[in-house]
């Protein structure tokens, strides 16, 4: 008996030692998941500048054209949370690889599409692939990098890859559309996906939640997916259909009913999809909310600034996209620097400083009019990009370092879903402010450019006010607990049981 107990103890110690020993391929693993992240983020907006060309090529209606963009967002946002939970239960590497294969093959299908139906369905499948692999990437990083400093640097590099994907999308789309067939905006994913898959096979290690086993909260999976599908559909279609349209009202009602059902399932399930006790952790809830504040303002401003550049200043799609490239480089540079700042002044101060920079950038942007130039706008976007870079890494760390390993995939999914839904909400609300002010200005006799500019400035002030509120909020909620400061795993799973 004693011998067997000693043997079991030795095995447990050996397992702990293996878990603590750094993975020699961990940086190659980071490269693999960062390439996958870059590819999915690039796909979020590479299509925007190609829309007119696609419409002419496939003879699409306005509704069909909108669904080329919307189908991807709908499946991505609707299934992210389910993807994170499946990754925790069945293996992060497994779900990541499945998602990567689905995304690569559907990109091939989209690039070869000869009609609107095939392109829309391929884009929807792309969203499914992204929903499976995206939450797994951050969970893989959290599990692979056991050293807190290395993990912080790894998350910083992962953030940079996502930022470059977002920023290079319009430029890449413009270059391809103007010089090659539009289908290559999707086909470029195929070689990148194949290389990423080959690299991942050799370097990415499997991990899963031992506590969850293979028990799935089916009720939580279904109700969360339906609620997210419904609210995403309503936010995407509301502006065109009208917020009082029966289908939009019905979508919001369905979202509300299934959201309530989700919380009921989670409180009663023995193995909940999302452990609601996570939200008792101040830093976790603060990080998720900060992500929503950032996405609400930043993604909406990105969207409407692109319209301002083309509709008011007359920039070409390619020139507009090029203006966002320095913003991406600023984001990357400041993201790298933020890992040092977090160690010097703390994550909560670093995030707040980033939001201060974003506030300054938004105010600078609001000072521009219809006579602005590429050169005059450049400093505004660089300051904005720097602020985003400073805040995103410590914000992500605040969530992931205060999440038990067993819930890493779900936490990553919550971060990503918070960004997608809040971004759509920001485009909806700031867009409503913009359009109401634009309409009022048109009625007073202003020309269309002046009217749009007036509404655009009003929308910028809404985003600025929200970011200002976020400065105080993040400073308060992301402060580390004194009793957990400096600990490697500040939130053990036992605290959530």
XYZ file of C-alpha atoms in Angstrom:
497
model
C 0.000 0.000 0.000
C 2.745 2.412 1.011
C 4.775 1.491 -2.061
C 1.850 2.161 -4.402
C 1.119 5.469 -2.676
C 4.756 6.489 -3.045
C 4.647 5.457 -6.707
C 1.515 7.525 -7.304
C 3.122 10.472 -5.534
C 6.241 10.141 -7.683
C 4.105 10.026 -10.837
C 2.237 13.145 -9.774
C 5.523 14.934 -9.107
C 6.849 13.850 -12.497
C 3.682 15.199 -14.171
C 4.034 18.503 -12.302
C 7.682 18.731 -13.351
C 6.774 18.110 -16.988
C 4.047 20.718 -16.789
C 6.419 23.271 -15.242
C 9.291 22.583 -17.686
C 9.167 25.057 -20.581
C 8.225 23.593 -23.927
C 11.303 23.830 -26.196
C 9.019 24.439 -29.192
C 6.846 27.025 -27.465
C 7.972 29.973 -29.638
C 7.367 27.963 -32.818
C 3.929 27.121 -31.429
C 3.333 30.844 -30.893
C 4.327 31.517 -34.504
C 1.823 28.909 -35.694
C -1.167 30.215 -33.710
C -0.209 33.825 -34.535
C -0.243 33.024 -38.269
C -3.694 31.481 -37.860
C -4.875 34.536 -35.918
C -3.446 36.900 -38.545
C -5.302 35.001 -41.262
C -8.705 35.148 -39.531
C -8.368 38.835 -38.599
C -7.251 39.708 -42.119
C -10.449 38.095 -43.386
C -12.619 40.355 -41.241
C -12.139 43.366 -43.507
C -10.097 42.362 -46.570
C -13.380 41.990 -48.434
C -14.667 45.531 -47.838
C -12.799 47.273 -50.651
C -13.571 44.421 -53.063
C -17.345 44.591 -52.576
C -18.140 46.707 -55.699
C -15.992 44.449 -57.903
C -17.629 41.294 -56.504
C -21.082 42.768 -57.079
C -20.330 43.451 -60.736
C -18.659 40.072 -61.262
C -21.411 37.938 -59.679
C -24.384 40.247 -60.527
C -25.468 40.421 -56.882
C -28.336 42.374 -55.361
C -27.685 44.747 -52.455
C -29.063 42.157 -50.019
C -26.815 39.441 -51.417
C -23.836 41.751 -51.231
C -24.439 42.508 -47.553
C -24.686 38.822 -46.707
C -21.195 38.168 -48.084
C -19.931 40.181 -45.106
C -22.697 39.339 -42.636
C -22.633 35.545 -43.029
C -19.033 35.423 -41.773
C -19.733 37.671 -38.783
C -22.925 35.789 -37.931
C -21.388 32.317 -37.646
C -18.204 33.669 -36.037
C -19.960 35.568 -33.246
C -22.652 32.935 -32.791
C -20.286 29.997 -32.329
C -17.235 31.514 -30.584
C -18.421 30.632 -27.096
C -19.313 27.091 -28.124
C -15.907 26.772 -29.807
C -14.124 27.818 -26.636
C -16.004 25.304 -24.522
C -15.460 22.459 -26.981
C -11.747 23.259 -27.013
C -11.554 23.067 -23.218
C -13.412 19.751 -23.141
C -12.043 17.922 -26.179
C -8.625 19.478 -26.620
C -7.454 22.947 -27.664
C -5.051 21.590 -30.309
C -7.751 19.330 -31.761
C -10.334 22.101 -32.148
C -7.679 24.519 -33.392
C -6.572 22.094 -36.114
C -10.157 21.304 -37.132
C -10.958 25.019 -37.312
C -7.803 25.730 -39.317
C -8.631 23.012 -41.857
C -12.244 24.223 -42.180
C -11.121 27.829 -42.595
C -8.502 26.972 -45.237
C -10.827 24.761 -47.310
C -13.696 27.252 -47.160
C -11.288 30.016 -48.246
C -10.492 27.901 -51.305
C -14.210 27.486 -51.973
C -14.846 31.233 -51.567
C -11.988 32.122 -53.912
C -13.340 29.823 -56.619
C -17.000 30.792 -56.130
C -18.837 31.405 -59.380
C -22.099 32.689 -57.909
C -23.405 34.576 -54.898
C -24.895 31.549 -53.135
C -21.611 29.652 -53.158
C -19.672 32.691 -51.913
C -22.125 33.429 -49.082
C -22.174 29.799 -47.905
C -18.357 29.605 -48.106
C -18.096 32.754 -45.997
C -20.465 31.259 -43.415
C -18.281 28.141 -43.205
C -15.217 30.375 -42.879
C -16.877 31.894 -39.823
C -17.400 28.428 -38.329
C -13.707 27.618 -38.829
C -12.664 30.924 -37.242
C -15.023 30.326 -34.299
C -13.322 26.989 -33.597
C -9.701 28.067 -33.956
C -9.750 31.649 -32.563
C -10.518 30.906 -28.870
C -8.183 27.905 -28.984
C -5.201 30.061 -30.033
C -5.169 32.149 -26.861
C -5.897 29.102 -24.687
C -2.939 27.286 -26.304
C -0.665 30.246 -25.509
C -1.859 30.342 -21.896
C -1.199 26.622 -21.476
C 2.115 26.563 -23.375
C 3.788 29.520 -21.662
C 3.919 28.689 -17.962
C 6.239 31.578 -17.081
C 4.240 34.752 -16.474
C 6.762 37.090 -18.157
C 7.056 34.860 -21.206
C 3.283 34.526 -21.371
C 2.889 38.300 -21.303
C 5.358 38.654 -24.191
C 3.635 35.846 -26.101
C 0.209 37.475 -25.715
C 1.780 40.740 -26.887
C 3.062 39.114 -30.078
C -0.319 37.389 -30.589
C -1.991 40.806 -30.268
C 0.389 42.257 -32.832
C -0.501 39.510 -35.325
C -4.203 40.276 -34.886
C -3.598 44.024 -35.304
C -1.631 43.533 -38.500
C -4.411 41.332 -39.842
C -7.006 44.051 -39.234
C -4.842 46.876 -40.554
C -3.489 45.130 -43.649
C -6.910 43.862 -44.734
C -7.983 46.967 -46.689
C -4.535 47.439 -48.284
C -4.253 43.799 -49.296
C -7.806 43.774 -50.605
C -7.199 46.948 -52.603
C -3.964 45.686 -54.158
C -5.469 42.331 -55.113
C -8.712 43.781 -56.456
C -6.952 46.377 -58.590
C -4.268 44.062 -59.981
C -5.551 40.439 -59.804
C -8.914 38.651 -59.802
C -10.989 39.410 -56.675
C -11.080 35.710 -55.685
C -7.452 35.949 -54.564
C -8.515 37.883 -51.470
C -9.638 34.457 -50.226
C -7.191 32.228 -52.096
C -4.189 33.829 -50.345
C -5.424 32.100 -47.182
C -4.785 28.687 -48.728
C -0.945 28.694 -48.802
C -0.850 30.486 -45.444
C -3.245 27.892 -44.009
C -1.214 24.967 -45.380
C 2.056 26.346 -43.953
C 0.375 27.075 -40.612
C -1.102 23.580 -40.507
C 2.287 21.952 -41.204
C 3.945 24.080 -38.521
C 1.148 23.410 -36.016
C 1.334 19.627 -36.445
C 4.941 19.656 -35.197
C 4.847 22.382 -32.572
C 1.406 22.793 -30.952
C 0.838 20.586 -27.886
C -2.509 19.199 -26.812
C -4.192 20.455 -23.654
C -7.685 20.197 -22.238
C -9.619 20.721 -19.034
C -9.119 17.630 -16.888
C -11.956 18.730 -14.624
C -14.494 18.875 -17.425
C -13.722 15.522 -18.972
C -16.046 14.964 -21.905
C -19.204 16.113 -20.091
C -20.796 18.889 -22.111
C -23.440 21.351 -21.045
C -25.611 20.874 -24.127
C -28.237 23.306 -22.864
C -25.600 25.998 -22.410
C -24.105 25.325 -25.847
C -27.445 25.571 -27.634
C -28.893 28.542 -25.758
C -25.677 30.604 -26.002
C -25.370 29.944 -29.738
C -29.008 30.863 -30.445
C -28.806 34.018 -28.303
C -25.592 35.170 -29.981
C -26.885 34.335 -33.471
C -30.077 36.299 -32.809
C -28.472 39.426 -31.344
C -25.775 39.468 -34.053
C -28.414 39.143 -36.795
C -30.450 41.985 -35.270
C -27.429 44.304 -35.021
C -26.324 43.539 -38.581
C -29.751 43.892 -40.216
C -31.357 46.528 -37.980
C -30.155 49.594 -39.837
C -31.414 48.408 -43.208
C -34.635 46.705 -42.128
C -35.533 49.306 -39.506
C -35.355 48.767 -35.748
C -39.114 48.382 -35.527
C -39.301 45.761 -38.277
C -40.989 42.530 -37.116
C -37.973 40.337 -37.892
C -35.608 42.625 -35.930
C -37.918 42.838 -32.913
C -38.366 39.076 -33.048
C -34.593 38.550 -33.181
C -34.064 40.688 -30.066
C -36.871 38.854 -28.258
C -35.351 35.481 -29.161
C -31.922 36.706 -28.005
C -33.369 37.817 -24.663
C -35.299 34.585 -24.058
C -32.332 32.362 -24.867
C -29.943 34.541 -22.861
C -32.150 34.059 -19.795
C -32.360 30.330 -20.534
C -28.553 30.218 -20.812
C -28.090 31.708 -17.347
C -30.661 29.288 -15.915
C -28.801 26.323 -17.442
C -25.443 27.598 -16.185
C -26.617 28.018 -12.598
C -28.103 24.502 -12.503
C -25.600 22.489 -14.556
C -23.089 20.248 -12.764
C -20.568 21.007 -15.551
C -21.555 24.489 -16.811
C -20.314 25.766 -20.136
C -19.321 29.047 -18.453
C -18.653 29.043 -14.741
C -20.582 32.172 -13.756
C -18.429 32.489 -10.636
C -15.702 33.762 -12.967
C -17.562 37.066 -13.059
C -17.044 37.437 -9.298
C -13.358 37.980 -10.073
C -12.983 41.738 -10.402
C -10.097 41.647 -12.870
C -11.835 39.104 -15.109
C -15.058 41.091 -15.335
C -13.092 44.329 -15.651
C -11.051 42.946 -18.537
C -14.106 41.678 -20.437
C -15.896 45.014 -19.931
C -12.803 46.961 -20.990
C -12.679 44.881 -24.172
C -16.288 45.878 -24.849
C -15.595 49.575 -24.216
C -12.593 49.460 -26.550
C -14.400 47.539 -29.287
C -17.527 49.712 -29.070
C -15.531 52.839 -29.829
C -12.502 51.645 -31.786
C -14.159 49.332 -34.319
C -16.966 51.792 -34.985
C -14.506 54.631 -35.539
C -12.429 52.417 -37.836
C -15.569 51.690 -39.878
C -16.819 55.300 -40.144
C -13.353 56.802 -40.622
C -12.997 54.630 -43.729
C -16.247 56.178 -45.007
C -15.002 59.688 -44.132
C -11.758 59.142 -46.036
C -13.520 57.982 -49.206
C -16.847 59.859 -49.164
C -15.616 63.242 -47.863
C -11.907 63.424 -48.699
C -12.154 61.411 -51.918
C -9.438 58.903 -51.073
C -9.320 55.720 -53.130
C -9.872 52.423 -51.275
C -6.153 51.652 -51.564
C -5.084 55.076 -50.271
C -7.553 54.760 -47.391
C -6.163 51.356 -46.517
C -2.574 52.629 -46.635
C -3.410 55.262 -44.029
C -4.189 52.522 -41.523
C -0.835 50.749 -42.012
C 1.190 53.170 -39.815
C -1.558 52.747 -37.221
C -0.863 48.997 -37.235
C 2.894 49.544 -36.883
C 2.269 51.910 -33.958
C 0.017 49.311 -32.367
C 2.698 46.646 -32.797
C 5.475 48.838 -31.386
C 3.494 49.972 -28.365
C 2.184 46.443 -27.741
C 5.769 45.270 -27.372
C 6.572 48.194 -25.097
C 3.467 47.588 -22.980
C 4.913 44.349 -21.594
C 7.713 46.397 -20.020
C 5.304 49.070 -18.818
C 3.091 46.480 -17.174
C 6.063 45.351 -15.105
C 7.001 48.921 -14.191
C 3.669 50.551 -13.342
C 1.148 47.692 -13.272
C -1.382 46.434 -15.783
C -4.244 48.648 -14.597
C -2.193 51.836 -15.034
C -0.897 50.667 -18.407
C -4.426 50.017 -19.726
C -5.620 53.393 -18.427
C -2.652 55.134 -20.077
C -3.550 53.448 -23.354
C -7.098 54.762 -23.076
C -5.744 58.258 -22.368
C -3.766 58.025 -25.622
C -6.886 56.827 -27.437
C -8.789 59.842 -26.054
C -6.095 62.221 -27.316
C -6.136 60.507 -30.735
C -9.927 60.765 -31.000
C -9.873 64.479 -30.075
C -7.150 65.084 -32.683
C -9.240 63.225 -35.269
C -12.295 65.301 -34.407
C -10.408 68.482 -35.321
C -10.237 67.485 -39.011
C -12.621 68.580 -41.739
C -13.190 68.199 -45.483
C -9.801 69.825 -46.237
C -7.688 67.322 -44.314
C -4.825 65.489 -45.980
C -3.088 62.118 -45.666
C -0.193 63.788 -43.822
C -2.397 65.714 -41.377
C -4.420 62.619 -40.456
C -1.368 60.406 -39.932
C -0.471 61.616 -36.394
C -4.055 61.025 -35.180
C -4.095 57.397 -36.289
C -0.581 56.759 -34.964
C -1.617 58.043 -31.512
C -4.797 55.946 -31.687
C -2.819 52.854 -32.704
C -0.290 53.440 -29.934
C -3.060 53.669 -27.349
C -4.654 50.448 -28.580
C -1.282 48.707 -28.498
C -0.505 49.774 -24.952
C -3.843 48.672 -23.540
C -4.639 45.422 -25.345
C -1.880 43.183 -23.972
C -2.352 43.943 -20.240
C -6.136 43.853 -20.719
C -5.882 40.345 -22.186
C -3.454 39.330 -19.433
C -5.901 40.555 -16.784
C -8.519 38.136 -18.103
C -6.341 35.121 -18.867
C -4.192 35.288 -15.718
C -7.295 35.457 -13.564
C -8.894 32.466 -15.265
C -8.329 28.866 -14.129
C -6.603 26.754 -16.791
C -9.732 24.602 -17.125
C -11.702 27.612 -18.452
C -8.973 29.105 -20.693
C -10.805 28.354 -23.947
C -14.087 29.799 -22.695
C -12.314 32.913 -21.352
C -10.661 33.452 -24.730
C -14.022 32.998 -26.455
C -15.671 35.511 -24.116
C -12.968 38.069 -24.942
C -13.464 37.575 -28.668
C -17.259 37.551 -28.462
C -17.182 40.717 -26.363
C -15.189 42.363 -29.145
C -17.470 41.185 -31.972
C -20.806 41.999 -30.320
C -19.637 45.314 -28.805
C -18.093 46.308 -32.139
C -21.384 45.681 -33.935
C -23.224 47.541 -31.168
C -20.830 50.469 -31.549
C -21.340 50.612 -35.306
C -25.108 50.517 -34.697
C -25.326 53.188 -31.974
C -22.623 55.540 -33.246
C -24.059 55.044 -36.739
C -27.496 56.059 -35.461
C -26.022 59.225 -33.895
C -24.141 59.963 -37.128
C -27.198 59.520 -39.321
C -29.510 61.577 -37.107
C -27.062 64.496 -37.063
C -26.409 64.063 -40.777
C -30.140 64.201 -41.549
C -30.644 67.299 -39.406
C -27.781 69.040 -41.186
C -29.146 68.093 -44.617
C -32.529 69.558 -43.675
C -30.804 72.796 -42.715
C -29.361 73.095 -46.238
C -25.857 71.644 -45.881
C -24.339 69.660 -48.730
C -23.911 65.868 -48.326
C -20.193 66.053 -47.434
C -20.741 68.694 -44.767
C -23.709 66.777 -43.387
C -21.755 63.534 -43.143
C -18.826 65.335 -41.525
C -21.148 66.856 -38.912
C -22.583 63.438 -38.073
C -19.113 61.852 -38.090
C -17.887 64.384 -35.521
C -20.914 63.713 -33.317
C -20.159 59.987 -33.451
C -16.517 60.638 -32.560
C -17.573 62.556 -29.447
C -19.753 59.632 -28.338
C -16.801 57.267 -28.699
C -14.513 59.739 -26.910
C -16.876 60.048 -23.949
C -17.056 56.278 -23.598
C -13.266 55.904 -23.665
C -12.923 58.635 -21.021
C -15.288 56.679 -18.764
C -13.186 53.602 -19.492
C -10.031 55.293 -18.141
C -11.444 55.428 -14.613
C -13.227 52.084 -14.914
C -10.145 50.143 -15.964
C -7.918 51.765 -13.363
C -10.370 50.669 -10.674
C -11.303 47.175 -11.826
C -7.966 45.872 -13.112
C -5.980 46.618 -9.944
C -4.331 43.399 -8.697
C -5.359 41.944 -5.351
C -2.677 42.431 -2.722
C -2.891 38.810 -1.644
C -2.411 37.528 -5.223
C 0.103 40.076 -6.485
C 3.099 38.287 -7.947
C 1.599 34.824 -7.727
C 1.894 32.559 -10.735
C -1.692 31.343 -10.705
C -3.708 33.982 -8.799
C -7.030 32.233 -9.320
C -6.892 28.517 -8.641
C -9.883 26.512 -9.780
C -10.828 25.709 -6.201
C -11.932 29.319 -5.680
C -14.676 28.806 -8.263
C -16.221 25.705 -6.725
